[in-house]
Backbone as a printed PyTorch tensor [residue, N CA C, xyz], in Angstrom:
tensor([[[ 67.9410, -53.9400,  59.2980],
         [ 68.8630, -52.8370,  59.2100],
         [ 68.6790, -51.9790,  60.4590]],

        [[ 69.7790, -51.6490,  61.0870],
         [ 69.7160, -50.8120,  62.2750],
         [ 69.5150, -49.3590,  61.8670]],

        [[ 69.1350, -48.5570,  62.8460],
         [ 68.9470, -47.1340,  62.5820],
         [ 70.2430, -46.4980,  62.1000]],

        [[ 71.3490, -46.9050,  62.7180],
         [ 72.6490, -46.3540,  62.3320],
         [ 73.0010, -46.7200,  60.8930]],

        [[ 72.8020, -47.9850,  60.5160],
         [ 73.1410, -48.3930,  59.1560],
         [ 72.1700, -47.7950,  58.1430]],

        [[ 70.9100, -47.6120,  58.5230],
         [ 69.9440, -46.9750,  57.6320],
         [ 70.3280, -45.5190,  57.3910]],

        [[ 70.7760, -44.8450,  58.4360],
         [ 71.1990, -43.4540,  58.3110],
         [ 72.4320, -43.3490,  57.4140]],

        [[ 73.3600, -44.2760,  57.6120],
         [ 74.5760, -44.2810,  56.7930],
         [ 74.2270, -44.5490,  55.3300]],

        [[ 73.3210, -45.4790,  55.0890],
         [ 72.8840, -45.7950,  53.7280],
         [ 72.2410, -44.5710,  53.0760]],

        [[ 71.4200, -43.8410,  53.8170],
         [ 70.7690, -42.6410,  53.2990],
         [ 71.7990, -41.5710,  52.9580]],

        [[ 72.7850, -41.3990,  53.8250],
         [ 73.8430, -40.4120,  53.5730],
         [ 74.6600, -40.7930,  52.3380]],

        [[ 74.9980, -42.0770,  52.1950],
         [ 75.7650, -42.5300,  51.0380],
         [ 74.9700, -42.3420,  49.7540]],

        [[ 73.6710, -42.6190,  49.7980],
         [ 72.8230, -42.4370,  48.6190],
         [ 72.7630, -40.9640,  48.2260]],

        [[ 72.7010, -40.0850,  49.2080],
         [ 72.6760, -38.6460,  48.9250],
         [ 73.9970, -38.2030,  48.2920]],

        [[ 75.1060, -38.7180,  48.8040],
         [ 76.4100, -38.3810,  48.2290],
         [ 76.5260, -38.9110,  46.8010]],

        [[ 76.0120, -40.1160,  46.5590],
         [ 76.0300, -40.6750,  45.2010],
         [ 75.2250, -39.7980,  44.2530]],

        [[ 74.0620, -39.3410,  44.6960],
         [ 73.2350, -38.4680,  43.8540],
         [ 73.9560, -37.1590,  43.5550]],

        [[ 74.5990, -36.5870,  44.5640],
         [ 75.3490, -35.3420,  44.3630],
         [ 76.4890, -35.5530,  43.3650]],

        [[ 77.1930, -36.6710,  43.4980],
         [ 78.2960, -36.9760,  42.5890],
         [ 77.7690, -37.1530,  41.1660]],

        [[ 76.6900, -37.8880,  41.0100],
         [ 76.1260, -38.0910,  39.6770],
         [ 75.6350, -36.7850,  39.0690]],

        [[ 75.0640, -35.9010,  39.8890],
         [ 74.6610, -34.5770,  39.3910],
         [ 75.8780, -33.7810,  38.9230]],

        [[ 76.9460, -33.8400,  39.7080],
         [ 78.1670, -33.1290,  39.3460],
         [ 78.7050, -33.6490,  38.0200]],

        [[ 78.7450, -34.9640,  37.8520],
         [ 79.2300, -35.5580,  36.6020],
         [ 78.3170, -35.1550,  35.4450]],

        [[ 77.0110, -35.2070,  35.6620],
         [ 76.0640, -34.8240,  34.6030],
         [ 76.2300, -33.3480,  34.2310]],

        [[ 76.4260, -32.4960,  35.2250],
         [ 76.6300, -31.0630,  34.9530],
         [ 77.9120, -30.8380,  34.1540]],

        [[ 78.9740, -31.5670,  34.5030],
         [ 80.2420, -31.4340,  33.7770],
         [ 80.0900, -31.9370,  32.3350]],

        [[ 79.3630, -33.0350,  32.1610],
         [ 79.1410, -33.5760,  30.8180],
         [ 78.3220, -32.5960,  29.9770]],

        [[ 77.2940, -32.0100,  30.5590],
         [ 76.4660, -31.0390,  29.8330],
         [ 77.2980, -29.8140,  29.4490]],

        [[ 78.1260, -29.3330,  30.3580],
         [ 78.9810, -28.1790,  30.0630],
         [ 79.9680, -28.5230,  28.9460]],

        [[ 80.5010, -29.7300,  28.9800],
         [ 81.4320, -30.1710,  27.9460],
         [ 80.7450, -30.1460,  26.5800]],

        [[ 79.5330, -30.6740,  26.5090],
         [ 78.7990, -30.6870,  25.2440],
         [ 78.4450, -29.2780,  24.7760]],

        [[ 78.0710, -28.4110,  25.7060],
         [ 77.7350, -27.0350,  25.3450],
         [ 78.9440, -26.2950,  24.7790]],

        [[ 80.1230, -26.6580,  25.2410],
         [ 81.3470, -25.9840,  24.7970],
         [ 81.9720, -26.6580,  23.5750]],

        [[ 81.3320, -27.7030,  23.0590],
         [ 81.9080, -28.4790,  21.9620],
         [ 82.2340, -27.6140,  20.7530]],

        [[ 81.3640, -26.7040,  20.4040],
         [ 81.6070, -25.8930,  19.2060],
         [ 82.7470, -24.8880,  19.4120]],

        [[ 83.1260, -24.6400,  20.6570],
         [ 84.2250, -23.7100,  20.9460],
         [ 85.5560, -24.4150,  21.1540]],

        [[ 85.5440, -25.7380,  21.1520],
         [ 86.7800, -26.4870,  21.3830],
         [ 87.6320, -26.5050,  20.1260]],

        [[ 88.9090, -26.6030,  20.3540],
         [ 89.8660, -26.6820,  19.2620],
         [ 89.7860, -28.0550,  18.5910]],

        [[ 90.1820, -28.1120,  17.3420],
         [ 90.2500, -29.3880,  16.6310],
         [ 91.4230, -30.2070,  17.1580]],

        [[ 92.4970, -29.5210,  17.5190],
         [ 93.6780, -30.1560,  18.0870],
         [ 93.9590, -29.4730,  19.4190]],

        [[ 94.1720, -30.2470,  20.4900],
         [ 94.4380, -29.6160,  21.7870],
         [ 95.7430, -28.8170,  21.7810]],

        [[ 95.7940, -27.8320,  22.6390],
         [ 97.0290, -27.0760,  22.8290],
         [ 98.1170, -27.9970,  23.3740]],

        [[ 99.3610, -27.7110,  23.0290],
         [100.4720, -28.4990,  23.5570],
         [100.4930, -28.4650,  25.0780]],

        [[100.1540, -27.3170,  25.6420],
         [100.1520, -27.2010,  27.1130],
         [ 99.1160, -28.1260,  27.7370]],

        [[ 97.9680, -28.2970,  27.0790],
         [ 96.9350, -29.2100,  27.5910],
         [ 97.4310, -30.6520,  27.5260]],

        [[ 98.1260, -30.9930,  26.4430],
         [ 98.6820, -32.3430,  26.3300],
         [ 99.7730, -32.5580,  27.3760]],

        [[100.5890, -31.5410,  27.6140],
         [101.6230, -31.6360,  28.6530],
         [101.0060, -31.8410,  30.0260]],

        [[ 99.8710, -31.1960,  30.2790],
         [ 99.2060, -31.3290,  31.5790],
         [ 98.7540, -32.7570,  31.8520]],

        [[ 98.5670, -33.5440,  30.8010],
         [ 98.1600, -34.9420,  30.9900],
         [ 99.2160, -35.7390,  31.7500]],

        [[100.4290, -35.2510,  31.7740],
         [101.4840, -35.9460,  32.5270],
         [101.1690, -36.0150,  34.0120]],

        [[100.3050, -35.1200,  34.4870],
         [ 99.8810, -35.1690,  35.8900],
         [ 99.2090, -36.5030,  36.2080]],

        [[ 98.6200, -37.1110,  35.1940],
         [ 97.9220, -38.3820,  35.3970],
         [ 98.8860, -39.5640,  35.4350]],

        [[100.1410, -39.3320,  35.0850],
         [101.1250, -40.4040,  35.0090],
         [101.9850, -40.4870,  36.2730]],

        [[101.6750, -39.7030,  37.2630],
         [102.4780, -39.6860,  38.4830],
         [102.0390, -40.7560,  39.4640]],

        [[102.6610, -40.7460,  40.6150],
         [102.2730, -41.7130,  41.6500],
         [100.8800, -41.4040,  42.1860]],

        [[100.2550, -42.4360,  42.7020],
         [ 98.9530, -42.2420,  43.3290],
         [ 99.1150, -41.4590,  44.6280]],

        [[ 98.0740, -40.7130,  45.0180],
         [ 98.1660, -39.9490,  46.2700],
         [ 98.3800, -40.8690,  47.4750]],

        [[ 99.0200, -40.3180,  48.4800],
         [ 99.2560, -41.0730,  49.7190],
         [ 97.9530, -41.4370,  50.4200]],

        [[ 96.9970, -40.5120,  50.3730],
         [ 95.7100, -40.7660,  51.0270],
         [ 94.6090, -40.7390,  49.9710]],

        [[ 93.5010, -41.3820,  50.2590],
         [ 92.4320, -41.4360,  49.2630],
         [ 91.8410, -40.0610,  48.9680]],

        [[ 91.3790, -39.8930,  47.7500],
         [ 90.6560, -38.6850,  47.3450],
         [ 89.1740, -39.0160,  47.3200]],

        [[ 88.3640, -38.0210,  47.5190],
         [ 86.9260, -38.2420,  47.4150],
         [ 86.5770, -38.4570,  45.9480]],

        [[ 85.5070, -39.1700,  45.6760],
         [ 85.0920, -39.3420,  44.2780],
         [ 84.8920, -38.0040,  43.5650]],

        [[ 84.3560, -37.0280,  44.2570],
         [ 84.1450, -35.7040,  43.6620],
         [ 85.4810, -35.0580,  43.2880]],

        [[ 86.4980, -35.2100,  44.1390],
         [ 87.8180, -34.6590,  43.8330],
         [ 88.4410, -35.3550,  42.6270]],

        [[ 88.2330, -36.6630,  42.5030],
         [ 88.7550, -37.4070,  41.3580],
         [ 88.1040, -36.9140,  40.0690]],

        [[ 86.7820, -36.7590,  40.0880],
         [ 86.0650, -36.2770,  38.9120],
         [ 86.5290, -34.8750,  38.5400]],

        [[ 86.6710, -34.0050,  39.5310],
         [ 87.1170, -32.6270,  39.2750],
         [ 88.5050, -32.6310,  38.6520]],

        [[ 89.4040, -33.4440,  39.1850],
         [ 90.7800, -33.5180,  38.7010],
         [ 90.8160, -34.0250,  37.2610]],

        [[ 90.0920, -35.1180,  36.9890],
         [ 90.0620, -35.6530,  35.6350],
         [ 89.4780, -34.6490,  34.6450]],

        [[ 88.4380, -33.9390,  35.0600],
         [ 87.8240, -32.9380,  34.1920],
         [ 88.7820, -31.7770,  33.9400]],

        [[ 89.4230, -31.3120,  34.9960],
         [ 90.3260, -30.1580,  34.8890],
         [ 91.5480, -30.4950,  34.0410]],

        [[ 92.1150, -31.6760,  34.2340],
         [ 93.3360, -32.0530,  33.5240],
         [ 93.0180, -32.6680,  32.1560]],

        [[ 92.0060, -33.5100,  32.1060],
         [ 91.7320, -34.2510,  30.8840],
         [ 90.9260, -33.5370,  29.8400]],

        [[ 89.9060, -32.8260,  30.2470],
         [ 88.9880, -32.2170,  29.2700],
         [ 89.6860, -31.2740,  28.2810]],

        [[ 90.5870, -30.4130,  28.7370],
         [ 91.2290, -29.5140,  27.7770],
         [ 92.0810, -30.2520,  26.7200]],

        [[ 92.4560, -31.4760,  27.0020],
         [ 93.3150, -32.2250,  26.0780],
         [ 92.5100, -33.1150,  25.1280]],

        [[ 91.2090, -32.9990,  25.1370],
         [ 90.4000, -33.8360,  24.2730],
         [ 90.0240, -33.1020,  23.0040]],

        [[ 89.6350, -33.8670,  22.0230],
         [ 89.0410, -33.3030,  20.8160],
         [ 87.5640, -33.6760,  20.8590]],

        [[ 86.7510, -32.8490,  20.2730],
         [ 85.3130, -33.0580,  20.3550],
         [ 84.7570, -33.4860,  19.0120]],

        [[ 84.0290, -34.5730,  19.0430],
         [ 83.2380, -34.9690,  17.8890],
         [ 81.8340, -35.2260,  18.4070]],

        [[ 80.8790, -34.6020,  17.8520],
         [ 79.5100, -34.7650,  18.3360],
         [ 78.5900, -35.3610,  17.2760]],

        [[ 79.1310, -35.7350,  16.1440],
         [ 78.2840, -36.2090,  15.0700],
         [ 78.4830, -37.6200,  14.7650]]])
């Protein structure tokens, strides 16, 4: 492995760790808010899911942006069962 490829591998691993931390933090927040979630999502939250039915973006999104978007649009439209 060259120095350049080793550096790139290290940077990618760091980004993967950051992404996994972000996902874990979002999952923990979701679970903490479970008791405050509605039994049935608001109609507006269900309507917002239509954002997921549109065309794909012209340019790629970062994995972090995809996770943020799915959490922002999808989470409010879910029902929570923890048992």
